Coordinates of C-alpha atoms in Angstrom, one line a residue:
X1 CA 57.2 131.6 19.4
X2 CA 58.8 131.6 16.5
X3 CA 59.5 129.2 13.6
X4 CA 59.6 125.1 14.3
X5 CA 63.2 124.3 15.4
X6 CA 64.3 121.2 15.0
X7 CA 65.3 121.0 18.8
X8 CA 63.4 123.1 21.3
X9 CA 64.3 123.9 24.8
X10 CA 62.0 125.0 27.7
X11 CA 64.7 125.1 30.9
X12 CA 65.7 121.3 31.5
X13 CA 62.9 120.0 29.2
X14 CA 63.6 119.4 25.1
X15 CA 61.9 118.2 22.1
X16 CA 63.2 117.3 19.0
X17 CA 61.2 117.6 16.3
X18 CA 63.5 114.8 14.0
X19 CA 62.2 111.9 16.4
X20 CA 59.0 112.6 16.4
X21 CA 56.5 110.4 14.5
X22 CA 54.7 113.4 13.1
X23 CA 57.5 114.3 11.5
X24 CA 58.1 111.0 10.0
X25 CA 55.3 110.6 8.4
X26 CA 52.9 113.8 7.4
X27 CA 49.6 111.9 8.4
X28 CA 50.9 110.0 11.5
X29 CA 48.2 111.4 14.1
X30 CA 50.2 110.5 17.2
X31 CA 49.5 112.8 19.6
X32 CA 50.3 111.4 23.2
X33 CA 52.3 113.8 24.4
X34 CA 49.7 116.5 23.5
X35 CA 47.1 114.1 25.7
X36 CA 49.2 114.1 28.7
X37 CA 50.4 117.4 29.5
X38 CA 49.3 119.1 32.5
X39 CA 50.0 122.6 31.2
X40 CA 48.8 122.3 27.2
X41 CA 52.4 123.1 26.6
X42 CA 52.0 120.7 22.9
X43 CA 50.3 122.3 19.8
X44 CA 49.9 120.9 16.6
X45 CA 51.4 123.5 14.1
X46 CA 51.2 123.4 10.0
X47 CA 50.6 119.8 11.4
X48 CA 54.0 119.2 13.2
X49 CA 54.1 118.9 16.5
X50 CA 55.3 122.2 18.2
X51 CA 56.2 122.9 21.9
X52 CA 54.9 125.9 23.8
X53 CA 58.4 126.9 25.7
X54 CA 56.2 129.5 27.2
X55 CA 53.5 127.0 28.6
X56 CA 56.2 124.5 29.5
X57 CA 57.2 124.1 33.5
X58 CA 59.7 121.2 32.3
X59 CA 57.7 118.5 35.0
X60 CA 58.7 115.4 32.8
X61 CA 55.4 113.8 33.2
X62 CA 55.3 113.4 29.5
X63 CA 58.4 111.9 29.1
X64 CA 57.8 107.9 29.5
X65 CA 55.2 108.4 26.8
X66 CA 57.0 109.2 23.7
X67 CA 57.6 106.1 21.5
X68 CA 60.1 107.5 19.8
X69 CA 62.0 109.4 22.4
X70 CA 61.9 112.6 21.1
X71 CA 61.2 114.3 24.8
X72 CA 64.2 114.8 27.1
X73 CA 65.2 116.3 30.8
X74 CA 68.5 117.3 31.3
X75 CA 68.6 116.5 34.8
X76 CA 67.1 113.4 34.7
X77 CA 67.4 110.5 32.4
X78 CA 65.0 107.3 32.9
X79 CA 67.0 105.3 30.3
X80 CA 70.4 105.3 33.0
X81 CA 68.0 105.1 35.4
X82 CA 66.7 102.0 34.9
X83 CA 70.1 100.9 34.0
X84 CA 71.7 101.5 36.9
X85 CA 68.6 100.7 39.1
X86 CA 69.7 97.4 39.9
X87 CA 73.3 98.5 41.4
X88 CA 71.7 100.3 44.0
X89 CA 72.6 99.2 47.8
X90 CA 68.8 99.1 48.5
X91 CA 66.5 99.5 45.6
X92 CA 64.4 103.3 45.9
X93 CA 61.1 103.7 45.9
X94 CA 60.3 105.6 42.5
X95 CA 58.7 108.8 44.4
X96 CA 58.3 112.4 42.5
X97 CA 59.3 113.8 46.3
X98 CA 63.2 112.0 46.9
X99 CA 64.1 110.0 44.0
X100 CA 62.6 111.0 40.4
X101 CA 60.5 113.9 38.6
X102 CA 56.9 112.8 38.3
X103 CA 56.7 109.5 37.2
X104 CA 55.5 109.8 34.2
X105 CA 59.2 110.3 33.1
X106 CA 58.5 106.3 32.8
X107 CA 57.3 103.8 29.9
X108 CA 56.4 100.4 30.6
X109 CA 60.2 100.0 29.2
X110 CA 61.5 101.3 32.1
X111 CA 59.7 99.9 34.5
X112 CA 60.0 96.5 32.9
X113 CA 63.6 96.7 32.8
X114 CA 63.8 97.5 36.7
X115 CA 61.8 94.2 37.5
X116 CA 63.9 92.3 35.1
X117 CA 67.3 93.4 36.4
X118 CA 66.2 93.7 40.1
X119 CA 66.2 90.9 43.1
X120 CA 63.1 92.2 43.9
X121 CA 59.7 94.0 42.4
X122 CA 60.2 97.6 42.3
X123 CA 58.3 100.1 44.6
X124 CA 56.3 103.2 43.4
X125 CA 54.8 105.9 45.3
X126 CA 51.5 107.3 43.9
X127 CA 49.9 108.6 46.9
X128 CA 50.7 111.9 45.5
X129 CA 49.3 111.5 42.0
X130 CA 45.8 111.8 42.8
X131 CA 46.0 115.6 44.1
X132 CA 49.1 116.2 42.5
X133 CA 48.6 120.0 41.0
X134 CA 50.3 118.9 37.8
X135 CA 46.8 116.0 37.6
X136 CA 43.9 118.5 37.2
X137 CA 42.7 116.8 34.5
X138 CA 43.3 113.1 35.9
X139 CA 45.3 112.1 32.8
X140 CA 49.1 112.3 34.0
X141 CA 47.7 109.8 36.6
X142 CA 45.9 107.8 34.2
X143 CA 49.0 107.7 32.1
X144 CA 51.4 106.8 34.7
X145 CA 49.1 103.9 36.6
X146 CA 48.1 102.4 32.8
X147 CA 51.9 101.9 32.6
X148 CA 52.9 100.1 35.1
X149 CA 49.5 97.8 35.0
X150 CA 51.4 97.3 31.5
X151 CA 54.5 96.0 32.9
X152 CA 52.7 94.1 35.3
X153 CA 51.0 92.2 32.6
X154 CA 54.1 91.7 31.2
X155 CA 55.6 90.4 33.9
X156 CA 52.8 87.9 34.8
X157 CA 52.3 86.6 31.4
X158 CA 56.0 85.7 31.7
X159 CA 55.7 84.4 35.0
X160 CA 58.3 86.4 36.1
X161 CA 58.3 86.4 40.0
X162 CA 59.0 90.5 40.4
X163 CA 56.1 93.1 39.8
X164 CA 55.8 96.7 40.0
X165 CA 54.0 97.5 43.1
X166 CA 52.5 100.5 44.7
X167 CA 52.1 102.4 47.6
X168 CA 48.8 103.9 47.7
X169 CA 48.5 105.9 51.4
X170 CA 47.9 109.4 50.7
X171 CA 49.3 111.8 53.4
X172 CA 48.3 115.4 54.5
X173 CA 49.4 117.9 52.2
X174 CA 49.2 121.9 53.0
X175 CA 50.5 123.4 49.9
X176 CA 50.3 121.4 46.9
X177 CA 51.8 123.7 44.5
X178 CA 54.9 124.4 47.2
X179 CA 55.3 120.6 47.6
X180 CA 55.6 120.6 43.8
X181 CA 58.7 123.3 43.7
X182 CA 60.4 122.1 46.5
X183 CA 59.5 118.7 45.4
X184 CA 61.0 119.4 41.7
X185 CA 63.6 121.6 43.2
X186 CA 65.3 119.2 45.3
X187 CA 65.2 116.5 42.5
X188 CA 67.4 118.9 40.2
X189 CA 69.3 119.1 43.6
X190 CA 70.6 115.9 44.4
X191 CA 70.8 114.3 40.6
X192 CA 72.9 116.9 39.8
X193 CA 75.9 115.1 40.1
X194 CA 75.0 111.4 39.1
X195 CA 72.4 112.4 37.0
X196 CA 75.5 113.8 34.6
X197 CA 76.1 110.1 33.3
X198 CA 72.6 109.6 32.7
X199 CA 72.3 112.1 30.6
X200 CA 75.4 111.2 28.9
X201 CA 74.2 107.4 28.4
X202 CA 70.8 108.3 26.4
X203 CA 72.9 111.9 24.5
X204 CA 75.3 109.1 23.5
X205 CA 72.9 107.2 22.0
X206 CA 70.9 109.5 20.0
X207 CA 74.7 110.8 17.9
X208 CA 74.8 107.1 16.9
X209 CA 74.9 107.1 13.4
X210 CA 71.4 105.6 11.5
X211 CA 70.3 104.4 15.6
X212 CA 66.4 104.2 15.3
X213 CA 65.9 102.3 17.7
X214 CA 64.7 104.1 21.2
X215 CA 67.6 103.1 23.9
X216 CA 64.4 102.0 26.1
X217 CA 63.8 98.9 23.6
X218 CA 67.2 98.0 23.6
X219 CA 67.8 98.5 27.3
X220 CA 64.6 95.9 27.3
X221 CA 66.0 93.6 24.8
X222 CA 68.9 93.2 26.4
X223 CA 67.9 92.1 29.8
X224 CA 65.4 89.7 27.9
X225 CA 68.6 88.0 26.8
X226 CA 69.7 87.3 30.9
X227 CA 66.2 85.1 31.1
X228 CA 65.0 84.0 28.0
X229 CA 67.7 81.3 29.1
X230 CA 66.2 79.9 31.8
X231 CA 62.4 80.0 30.4
X232 CA 60.5 76.8 29.7
X233 CA 58.1 79.1 27.0
X234 CA 59.2 82.1 25.1
X235 CA 56.5 82.3 22.9
X236 CA 52.9 83.6 23.5
X237 CA 49.7 83.4 21.9
X238 CA 48.4 86.7 23.3
X239 CA 48.7 90.5 22.8
X240 CA 50.8 92.9 25.3
X241 CA 51.5 96.3 25.5
X242 CA 55.3 96.0 24.8
X243 CA 55.2 94.3 21.1
X244 CA 53.9 94.0 18.3
X245 CA 53.1 92.1 15.4
X246 CA 52.3 92.5 11.9
X247 CA 51.1 90.1 8.9
X248 CA 50.9 91.1 5.2
X249 CA 48.0 89.9 2.8
X250 CA 49.9 88.1 -0.3
X251 CA 46.9 88.7 -2.6
X252 CA 46.4 92.4 -1.9
X253 CA 50.1 93.3 -1.4
X254 CA 51.7 95.4 -4.2
X255 CA 55.2 95.4 -2.7
X256 CA 55.3 98.9 -3.2
X257 CA 58.1 99.5 -0.5
X258 CA 56.0 102.6 1.1
X259 CA 56.2 100.3 4.8
X260 CA 59.6 99.5 4.2
X261 CA 60.5 103.2 3.7
X262 CA 58.4 105.0 6.2
X263 CA 59.0 102.4 9.1
X264 CA 61.1 104.6 11.5
X265 CA 62.6 101.4 13.7
X266 CA 63.5 99.5 10.4
X267 CA 61.1 96.7 11.5
X268 CA 60.0 96.2 8.2
X269 CA 62.4 96.3 5.6
X270 CA 63.1 94.7 2.1
X271 CA 64.2 91.3 1.1
X272 CA 68.0 91.9 -0.5
X273 CA 66.0 91.2 -4.1
X274 CA 63.2 93.6 -3.5
X275 CA 61.1 91.0 -3.8
X276 CA 59.8 90.8 -0.4
X277 CA 59.4 92.2 3.3
X278 CA 61.0 91.0 6.2
X279 CA 59.6 92.2 10.0
X280 CA 61.4 92.0 13.2
X281 CA 59.0 92.0 16.0
X282 CA 61.9 93.5 18.2
X283 CA 62.2 96.5 16.3
X284 CA 58.1 97.3 16.3
X285 CA 57.3 100.2 18.2
X286 CA 53.6 100.1 17.3
X287 CA 53.4 103.3 15.4
X288 CA 50.9 102.4 12.9
X289 CA 52.6 104.0 10.4
X290 CA 53.2 101.0 8.0
X291 CA 49.2 99.9 8.1
X292 CA 48.2 104.1 7.5
X293 CA 50.5 103.9 4.6
X294 CA 49.4 100.7 2.6
X295 CA 47.0 101.8 0.4
X296 CA 45.0 98.3 -0.5
X297 CA 45.4 98.0 3.5
X298 CA 47.3 94.8 3.0
X299 CA 49.4 94.9 6.4
X300 CA 47.5 94.1 9.6
X301 CA 48.0 93.6 13.4
X302 CA 48.3 90.1 15.0
X303 CA 48.8 88.7 18.5
X304 CA 51.4 87.1 19.8
X305 CA 55.1 87.5 20.5
X306 CA 58.4 85.4 20.8
X307 CA 60.8 86.7 23.5
X308 CA 64.0 85.0 21.3
X309 CA 62.7 86.4 18.4
X310 CA 62.1 90.3 20.4
X311 CA 65.6 89.5 22.5
X312 CA 68.2 89.1 19.1
X313 CA 66.4 90.8 16.6
X314 CA 65.0 87.6 14.5
X315 CA 62.9 88.7 11.6
X316 CA 60.5 86.9 9.7
X317 CA 59.8 87.1 5.9
X318 CA 56.1 88.1 5.6
X319 CA 56.0 88.2 1.9
X320 CA 57.8 87.6 -1.3
X321 CA 57.3 87.7 -5.1
X322 CA 58.4 86.6 -8.3
X323 CA 58.6 89.6 -10.3
X324 CA 57.4 88.8 -14.3
X325 CA 57.1 91.4 -16.9
X326 CA 53.8 92.8 -17.7
X327 CA 52.3 91.5 -21.5
X328 CA 50.6 94.6 -21.8
X329 CA 53.1 97.4 -20.1
X330 CA 56.1 96.0 -20.2
X331 CA 57.0 96.8 -16.2
X332 CA 57.7 94.1 -14.2
X333 CA 55.3 93.8 -11.4
X334 CA 54.8 90.8 -8.4
X335 CA 52.8 87.9 -9.9
X336 CA 50.3 86.2 -7.9
X337 CA 49.1 83.8 -10.5
X338 CA 46.8 84.2 -13.8
X339 CA 47.6 85.9 -17.2
X340 CA 51.0 88.1 -17.0
X341 CA 49.1 91.5 -16.8
X342 CA 49.7 93.8 -13.4
X343 CA 47.1 94.9 -11.9
X344 CA 47.1 98.3 -13.3
X345 CA 46.8 97.6 -17.0
X346 CA 43.7 95.0 -15.3
X347 CA 42.1 98.1 -13.8
X348 CA 42.8 100.4 -16.7
X349 CA 41.1 98.1 -19.0
X350 CA 38.2 97.3 -16.9
X351 CA 37.7 101.4 -17.0
X352 CA 38.2 102.2 -20.5
X353 CA 36.7 98.8 -22.2
X354 CA 35.0 101.3 -24.2
X355 CA 37.9 102.6 -25.9
X356 CA 38.9 99.4 -27.4
X357 CA 35.3 98.8 -29.3
X358 CA 35.9 99.0 -33.1
X359 CA 33.5 101.0 -34.7
X360 CA 32.1 97.7 -36.6
X361 CA 31.5 95.7 -33.1
X362 CA 29.2 99.0 -32.4

């Protein structure tokens, strides 16, 4: 292994460091791919995620877990597969033995998109997961089942008739390692032609200028646009594994702008006059950077999501201030009432009051 590259490849598998949350924000501690990788191919080097190419087997089990799509495999694109799922004459069963790589290649968004766009429920064959050679520590199966459960939770919440159904009956397996190698080679061969269109879809998306939104989120929002018009209720007061909500405390926020600067998808962005902050729920991927970077802890998560706002990327103004000039330092600051003195000067005078004491008063 040499220096940390922007794009690292291991056979068909690639990791793009510039899309990784750990590179977006130095203090981010995302380690989803590290925890789910069955071979321990990901490592933290100088607080940056690094792929050890010689340890990666290209199983694709980690791909669906990455919130920013920094992980890809050339032989299969989950975005292209999910987008074209409805066009199959007969919806195929999702199985690592025939139609796909490891089902860890899909995220909650992919499963949800396939259920929303298809005319019946989606079937996943999970009968091989527990005994799979890649599932030695149980983390990969746990991750796959959590995504299926998250998709079903959302589909049930919005009262969609379709679900992600699972096949649990286990078949007798002779040599698990031989089956894995055979199955993986079969997938590469069967998808050699049609994967070109799939791969070009995600690759083209990532090449667009200033495109920060993961394609799987865009596919989900486009799928929601097709159904929200016929829904009786689009606003829900509960939490969701797909959508995240934020609130900002007016009294503690200093309008420093760090949260808008470091938000990887521009879910938080400043108002035109730079005196307030907007939030777009449809763009938020729940990375937690905004909450971590906020020094006064003014940003917190809250429950609730609205499908119309998500689908059409509507934004709400979370906070807005009137900027006034501090009477002490003459710098503009967000005014919150009382004497026109900024928090910095107020704090300074409180901590160093003895400096302003006259000799006659001592």
